[in-house]
Each structure stands twice: as C-alpha cells, then as structure tokens.
PDB file of C-alpha atoms in Angstrom:
ATOM      1  CA  UNK A   1     -72.119 107.534 241.641  1.00  0.00           C
ATOM      2  CA  UNK A   2     -73.237 106.928 238.048  1.00  0.00           C
ATOM      3  CA  UNK A   3     -70.648 107.434 235.318  1.00  0.00           C
ATOM      4  CA  UNK A   4     -71.843 109.117 232.161  1.00  0.00           C
ATOM      5  CA  UNK A   5     -70.717 108.147 228.699  1.00  0.00           C
ATOM      6  CA  UNK A   6     -68.712 111.334 228.176  1.00  0.00           C
ATOM      7  CA  UNK A   7     -67.374 110.193 224.806  1.00  0.00           C
ATOM      8  CA  UNK A   8     -70.867 110.094 223.305  1.00  0.00           C
ATOM      9  CA  UNK A   9     -71.714 113.392 224.937  1.00  0.00           C
ATOM     10  CA  UNK A  10     -68.631 115.101 223.515  1.00  0.00           C
ATOM     11  CA  UNK A  11     -68.829 113.670 220.031  1.00  0.00           C
ATOM     12  CA  UNK A  12     -72.571 114.111 219.604  1.00  0.00           C
ATOM     13  CA  UNK A  13     -73.520 116.913 222.041  1.00  0.00           C
ATOM     14  CA  UNK A  14     -76.706 118.134 220.371  1.00  0.00           C
ATOM     15  CA  UNK A  15     -78.034 114.989 218.744  1.00  0.00           C
ATOM     16  CA  UNK A  16     -80.819 112.830 220.114  1.00  0.00           C
ATOM     17  CA  UNK A  17     -80.550 110.266 217.308  1.00  0.00           C
ATOM     18  CA  UNK A  18     -77.239 108.422 217.714  1.00  0.00           C
ATOM     19  CA  UNK A  19     -77.936 105.769 215.062  1.00  0.00           C
ATOM     20  CA  UNK A  20     -77.098 108.119 212.158  1.00  0.00           C
ATOM     21  CA  UNK A  21     -73.777 109.080 213.733  1.00  0.00           C
ATOM     22  CA  UNK A  22     -72.823 105.536 214.693  1.00  0.00           C
ATOM     23  CA  UNK A  23     -73.454 104.277 211.178  1.00  0.00           C
ATOM     24  CA  UNK A  24     -70.941 106.736 209.718  1.00  0.00           C
ATOM     25  CA  UNK A  25     -67.704 104.935 208.943  1.00  0.00           C
ATOM     26  CA  UNK A  26     -64.425 106.398 210.091  1.00  0.00           C
ATOM     27  CA  UNK A  27     -62.376 107.323 207.093  1.00  0.00           C
ATOM     28  CA  UNK A  28     -58.600 107.289 207.262  1.00  0.00           C
ATOM     29  CA  UNK A  29     -56.674 109.782 205.187  1.00  0.00           C
ATOM     30  CA  UNK A  30     -52.985 108.982 204.849  1.00  0.00           C
ATOM     31  CA  UNK A  31     -50.303 111.042 203.252  1.00  0.00           C
ATOM     32  CA  UNK A  32     -46.930 109.465 202.558  1.00  0.00           C
ATOM     33  CA  UNK A  33     -43.872 111.701 202.521  1.00  0.00           C
ATOM     34  CA  UNK A  34     -40.197 111.097 201.813  1.00  0.00           C
ATOM     35  CA  UNK A  35     -37.763 113.756 202.992  1.00  0.00           C
ATOM     36  CA  UNK A  36     -34.390 113.505 201.257  1.00  0.00           C
ATOM     37  CA  UNK A  37     -31.101 115.066 202.358  1.00  0.00           C
ATOM     38  CA  UNK A  38     -28.305 115.032 199.788  1.00  0.00           C
ATOM     39  CA  UNK A  39     -25.504 117.304 198.499  1.00  0.00           C
ATOM     40  CA  UNK A  40     -28.079 119.937 197.459  1.00  0.00           C
ATOM     41  CA  UNK A  41     -29.841 120.063 200.834  1.00  0.00           C
ATOM     42  CA  UNK A  42     -33.273 118.951 201.944  1.00  0.00           C
ATOM     43  CA  UNK A  43     -36.180 118.110 199.615  1.00  0.00           C
ATOM     44  CA  UNK A  44     -39.691 116.838 200.320  1.00  0.00           C
ATOM     45  CA  UNK A  45     -41.422 114.331 198.057  1.00  0.00           C
ATOM     46  CA  UNK A  46     -45.124 113.613 198.651  1.00  0.00           C
ATOM     47  CA  UNK A  47     -45.637 109.991 197.572  1.00  0.00           C
ATOM     48  CA  UNK A  48     -48.747 109.348 195.490  1.00  0.00           C
ATOM     49  CA  UNK A  49     -47.612 107.162 192.572  1.00  0.00           C
ATOM     50  CA  UNK A  50     -47.409 103.377 192.639  1.00  0.00           C
ATOM     51  CA  UNK A  51     -43.703 103.153 191.658  1.00  0.00           C
ATOM     52  CA  UNK A  52     -40.723 105.496 192.058  1.00  0.00           C
ATOM     53  CA  UNK A  53     -37.155 105.102 190.876  1.00  0.00           C
ATOM     54  CA  UNK A  54     -34.556 106.637 193.202  1.00  0.00           C
ATOM     55  CA  UNK A  55     -31.006 107.471 192.170  1.00  0.00           C
ATOM     56  CA  UNK A  56     -28.495 109.791 190.559  1.00  0.00           C
ATOM     57  CA  UNK A  57     -29.774 109.368 186.983  1.00  0.00           C
ATOM     58  CA  UNK A  58     -31.677 112.319 185.483  1.00  0.00           C
ATOM     59  CA  UNK A  59     -34.577 110.025 184.570  1.00  0.00           C
ATOM     60  CA  UNK A  60     -35.203 108.858 188.173  1.00  0.00           C
ATOM     61  CA  UNK A  61     -38.492 109.894 189.746  1.00  0.00           C
ATOM     62  CA  UNK A  62     -36.617 110.956 192.884  1.00  0.00           C
ATOM     63  CA  UNK A  63     -33.184 112.240 191.987  1.00  0.00           C
ATOM     64  CA  UNK A  64     -30.350 112.096 194.513  1.00  0.00           C
ATOM     65  CA  UNK A  65     -27.405 114.440 194.078  1.00  0.00           C
ATOM     66  CA  UNK A  66     -24.234 112.676 195.243  1.00  0.00           C
ATOM     67  CA  UNK A  67     -21.296 110.899 193.681  1.00  0.00           C
ATOM     68  CA  UNK A  68     -21.761 108.064 196.226  1.00  0.00           C
ATOM     69  CA  UNK A  69     -25.241 107.130 194.962  1.00  0.00           C
ATOM     70  CA  UNK A  70     -25.867 104.680 192.122  1.00  0.00           C
ATOM     71  CA  UNK A  71     -27.614 105.884 188.981  1.00  0.00           C
ATOM     72  CA  UNK A  72     -30.546 103.591 189.831  1.00  0.00           C
ATOM     73  CA  UNK A  73     -30.063 103.094 193.555  1.00  0.00           C
ATOM     74  CA  UNK A  74     -33.504 101.943 194.731  1.00  0.00           C
ATOM     75  CA  UNK A  75     -37.107 101.364 193.735  1.00  0.00           C
ATOM     76  CA  UNK A  76     -40.118 102.351 195.823  1.00  0.00           C
ATOM     77  CA  UNK A  77     -43.288 100.288 195.246  1.00  0.00           C
ATOM     78  CA  UNK A  78     -46.755 100.869 196.736  1.00  0.00           C
ATOM     79  CA  UNK A  79     -48.758  97.898 198.086  1.00  0.00           C
ATOM     80  CA  UNK A  80     -52.293  97.791 199.560  1.00  0.00           C
ATOM     81  CA  UNK A  81     -52.613  96.962 203.245  1.00  0.00           C
ATOM     82  CA  UNK A  82     -54.593  93.784 203.799  1.00  0.00           C
ATOM     83  CA  UNK A  83     -56.164  94.917 207.074  1.00  0.00           C
ATOM     84  CA  UNK A  84     -57.455  98.328 205.895  1.00  0.00           C
ATOM     85  CA  UNK A  85     -59.835  99.212 203.072  1.00  0.00           C
ATOM     86  CA  UNK A  86     -58.023 102.166 201.518  1.00  0.00           C
ATOM     87  CA  UNK A  87     -54.653 102.023 203.244  1.00  0.00           C
ATOM     88  CA  UNK A  88     -51.362 101.250 201.598  1.00  0.00           C
ATOM     89  CA  UNK A  89     -47.651 101.150 202.346  1.00  0.00           C
ATOM     90  CA  UNK A  90     -44.431 101.485 200.389  1.00  0.00           C
ATOM     91  CA  UNK A  91     -41.673  98.885 200.046  1.00  0.00           C
ATOM     92  CA  UNK A  92     -38.171 100.028 199.184  1.00  0.00           C
ATOM     93  CA  UNK A  93     -36.052  97.640 197.137  1.00  0.00           C
ATOM     94  CA  UNK A  94     -32.318  97.985 196.545  1.00  0.00           C
ATOM     95  CA  UNK A  95     -31.469  98.534 192.885  1.00  0.00           C
ATOM     96  CA  UNK A  96     -33.431  99.208 189.735  1.00  0.00           C
ATOM     97  CA  UNK A  97     -36.766  97.774 188.596  1.00  0.00           C
ATOM     98  CA  UNK A  98     -34.974  95.028 186.652  1.00  0.00           C
ATOM     99  CA  UNK A  99     -33.321  93.600 189.788  1.00  0.00           C
ATOM    100  CA  UNK A 100     -29.808  95.023 189.361  1.00  0.00           C
ATOM    101  CA  UNK A 101     -28.608  95.994 192.875  1.00  0.00           C
ATOM    102  CA  UNK A 102     -26.926  99.297 193.686  1.00  0.00           C
ATOM    103  CA  UNK A 103     -23.193  99.488 194.408  1.00  0.00           C
ATOM    104  CA  UNK A 104     -23.528 100.545 198.074  1.00  0.00           C
ATOM    105  CA  UNK A 105     -26.885  99.002 198.992  1.00  0.00           C
ATOM    106  CA  UNK A 106     -29.428 100.396 201.458  1.00  0.00           C
ATOM    107  CA  UNK A 107     -29.009 100.901 205.187  1.00  0.00           C
ATOM    108  CA  UNK A 108     -32.433 101.112 206.816  1.00  0.00           C
ATOM    109  CA  UNK A 109     -32.627 102.022 210.494  1.00  0.00           C
ATOM    110  CA  UNK A 110     -28.961 101.062 210.882  1.00  0.00           C
ATOM    111  CA  UNK A 111     -29.213  97.668 209.147  1.00  0.00           C
ATOM    112  CA  UNK A 112     -28.107  96.815 205.619  1.00  0.00           C
ATOM    113  CA  UNK A 113     -31.184  95.344 203.921  1.00  0.00           C
ATOM    114  CA  UNK A 114     -32.029  94.427 200.307  1.00  0.00           C
ATOM    115  CA  UNK A 115     -35.735  95.277 200.810  1.00  0.00           C
ATOM    116  CA  UNK A 116     -37.932  96.721 203.548  1.00  0.00           C
ATOM    117  CA  UNK A 117     -41.613  97.545 204.103  1.00  0.00           C
ATOM    118  CA  UNK A 118     -41.411 101.161 205.199  1.00  0.00           C
ATOM    119  CA  UNK A 119     -42.942 102.344 208.447  1.00  0.00           C
ATOM    120  CA  UNK A 120     -43.369 105.839 209.845  1.00  0.00           C
ATOM    121  CA  UNK A 121     -40.022 107.542 210.596  1.00  0.00           C
ATOM    122  CA  UNK A 122     -37.853 104.861 208.963  1.00  0.00           C
ATOM    123  CA  UNK A 123     -34.424 106.197 208.002  1.00  0.00           C
ATOM    124  CA  UNK A 124     -32.876 105.103 204.707  1.00  0.00           C
ATOM    125  CA  UNK A 125     -29.181 105.768 204.077  1.00  0.00           C
ATOM    126  CA  UNK A 126     -28.124 105.646 200.423  1.00  0.00           C
ATOM    127  CA  UNK A 127     -24.512 106.757 200.966  1.00  0.00           C
ATOM    128  CA  UNK A 128     -22.369 109.227 202.904  1.00  0.00           C
ATOM    129  CA  UNK A 129     -24.508 112.264 203.755  1.00  0.00           C
ATOM    130  CA  UNK A 130     -27.391 111.033 201.590  1.00  0.00           C
ATOM    131  CA  UNK A 131     -30.385 109.854 203.550  1.00  0.00           C
ATOM    132  CA  UNK A 132     -34.152 109.883 203.607  1.00  0.00           C
ATOM    133  CA  UNK A 133     -36.826 109.770 206.297  1.00  0.00           C
ATOM    134  CA  UNK A 134     -40.202 108.212 205.458  1.00  0.00           C
ATOM    135  CA  UNK A 135     -43.341 109.599 207.087  1.00  0.00           C
ATOM    136  CA  UNK A 136     -46.955 108.410 207.150  1.00  0.00           C
ATOM    137  CA  UNK A 137     -49.179 111.322 208.148  1.00  0.00           C
ATOM    138  CA  UNK A 138     -52.590 110.129 209.334  1.00  0.00           C
ATOM    139  CA  UNK A 139     -55.783 112.138 209.649  1.00  0.00           C
ATOM    140  CA  UNK A 140     -58.856 110.289 210.902  1.00  0.00           C
ATOM    141  CA  UNK A 141     -62.262 111.861 210.407  1.00  0.00           C
ATOM    142  CA  UNK A 142     -65.814 110.562 210.412  1.00  0.00           C
ATOM    143  CA  UNK A 143     -67.201 110.482 206.895  1.00  0.00           C
ATOM    144  CA  UNK A 144     -69.887 113.095 206.455  1.00  0.00           C
ATOM    145  CA  UNK A 145     -68.405 115.178 209.258  1.00  0.00           C
ATOM    146  CA  UNK A 146     -67.516 118.765 208.430  1.00  0.00           C
ATOM    147  CA  UNK A 147     -65.429 121.386 210.138  1.00  0.00           C
ATOM    148  CA  UNK A 148     -67.222 123.487 212.758  1.00  0.00           C
ATOM    149  CA  UNK A 149     -66.117 126.692 211.007  1.00  0.00           C
ATOM    150  CA  UNK A 150     -68.474 125.881 208.111  1.00  0.00           C
ATOM    151  CA  UNK A 151     -71.386 126.447 210.491  1.00  0.00           C
ATOM    152  CA  UNK A 152     -70.018 129.484 212.319  1.00  0.00           C
ATOM    153  CA  UNK A 153     -73.087 131.690 211.871  1.00  0.00           C
ATOM    154  CA  UNK A 154     -75.345 133.547 214.271  1.00  0.00           C
ATOM    155  CA  UNK A 155     -79.113 133.427 213.825  1.00  0.00           C
ATOM    156  CA  UNK A 156     -81.145 136.296 215.290  1.00  0.00           C
ATOM    157  CA  UNK A 157     -84.870 136.192 215.566  1.00  0.00           C
ATOM    158  CA  UNK A 158     -86.100 139.539 214.147  1.00  0.00           C
ATOM    159  CA  UNK A 159     -88.829 139.710 216.785  1.00  0.00           C
ATOM    160  CA  UNK A 160     -86.258 139.786 219.622  1.00  0.00           C
ATOM    161  CA  UNK A 161     -84.331 142.800 218.308  1.00  0.00           C
ATOM    162  CA  UNK A 162     -87.237 145.181 218.946  1.00  0.00           C
ATOM    163  CA  UNK A 163     -87.362 144.088 222.581  1.00  0.00           C
ATOM    164  CA  UNK A 164     -83.650 144.815 222.988  1.00  0.00           C
ATOM    165  CA  UNK A 165     -84.037 148.391 221.734  1.00  0.00           C
ATOM    166  CA  UNK A 166     -86.809 149.284 224.224  1.00  0.00           C
TER     167      UNK A 166
END
C-alpha cells in the first residue's frame, strides 16, 4: 500500500505548482492579554505598548482598585523573543520603573518572585482578591493566504443556461 502525502493534498488541493506555496513564510500573529480581577470586578487589557505601570495610582497604565495594592505595584516590560522574528514576551517586575519595590510583592503561579518572564496562563496575585491572568493568543496563517469566504462565488457559463431550459 502506498501512503499519500495527505497534508500537501489538503493544504494545496487544486494547485499543481507547489513551489509558490512552499516559499510562503508562515506568519505568527500574537495578541497579549491581561485579565485583571479587583474590587471593581473583571477587566481586560490588550497589551500592545512596550511598558505598562500597574498599581492603585490614577496615573498607572493599568489601574488596580484595592486598598491592598501599592500605588506603583508592578511594571510590565515588553522584550523581543530571540528565536522568533516578530514575537515578543512581557516581563513583570515588582515595583515602579525606578526600582522601588511594592509593599506586598508579587505572587506568580503561587511563588513570591521579584520578576518573571510571563507565559500563557500565568497567574499574578497583587494582594487579597486582586489578581491577573496573562494570555498569549496565537493565530498562525500562511502569508498571502486569504479566507475562503473571499472567494465564495459561483461562475456560470452563459452557454450552459440555455441547455438547462430546454
């Protein structure tokens, strides 16, 4: 029995020239999201900037509402990933951007840490009933590839419609 390369058949079902498709680079789209739960409930923060201040102060980029949180509790900093062209990650650092630590510190995934490179679904506890979950949402797509719905059209040869009416 001869096995067929079903992956190539499924990805490129109608193409006879595979070289164009194979030369397309896979492009990785990442969205970074921080979901905060504090005294006011749940809030979602899409992360796009390179630096965020987190705390109780009105001037913080991400404001936490709780008396148990420092005014400048943590700093979130974006770094490029070395092994991916356009990828990046966020590092959370206890305290403000000048190095002054918060009063209660950070508990990340159950461990008290001064700094941590965040990974998908990491839990950060800032104080009693104040926490955050970090998410990396990935969407891989071949560059140049479009959605099938863009080509959802039906072509009818005008010569065949007369035959159908007879």
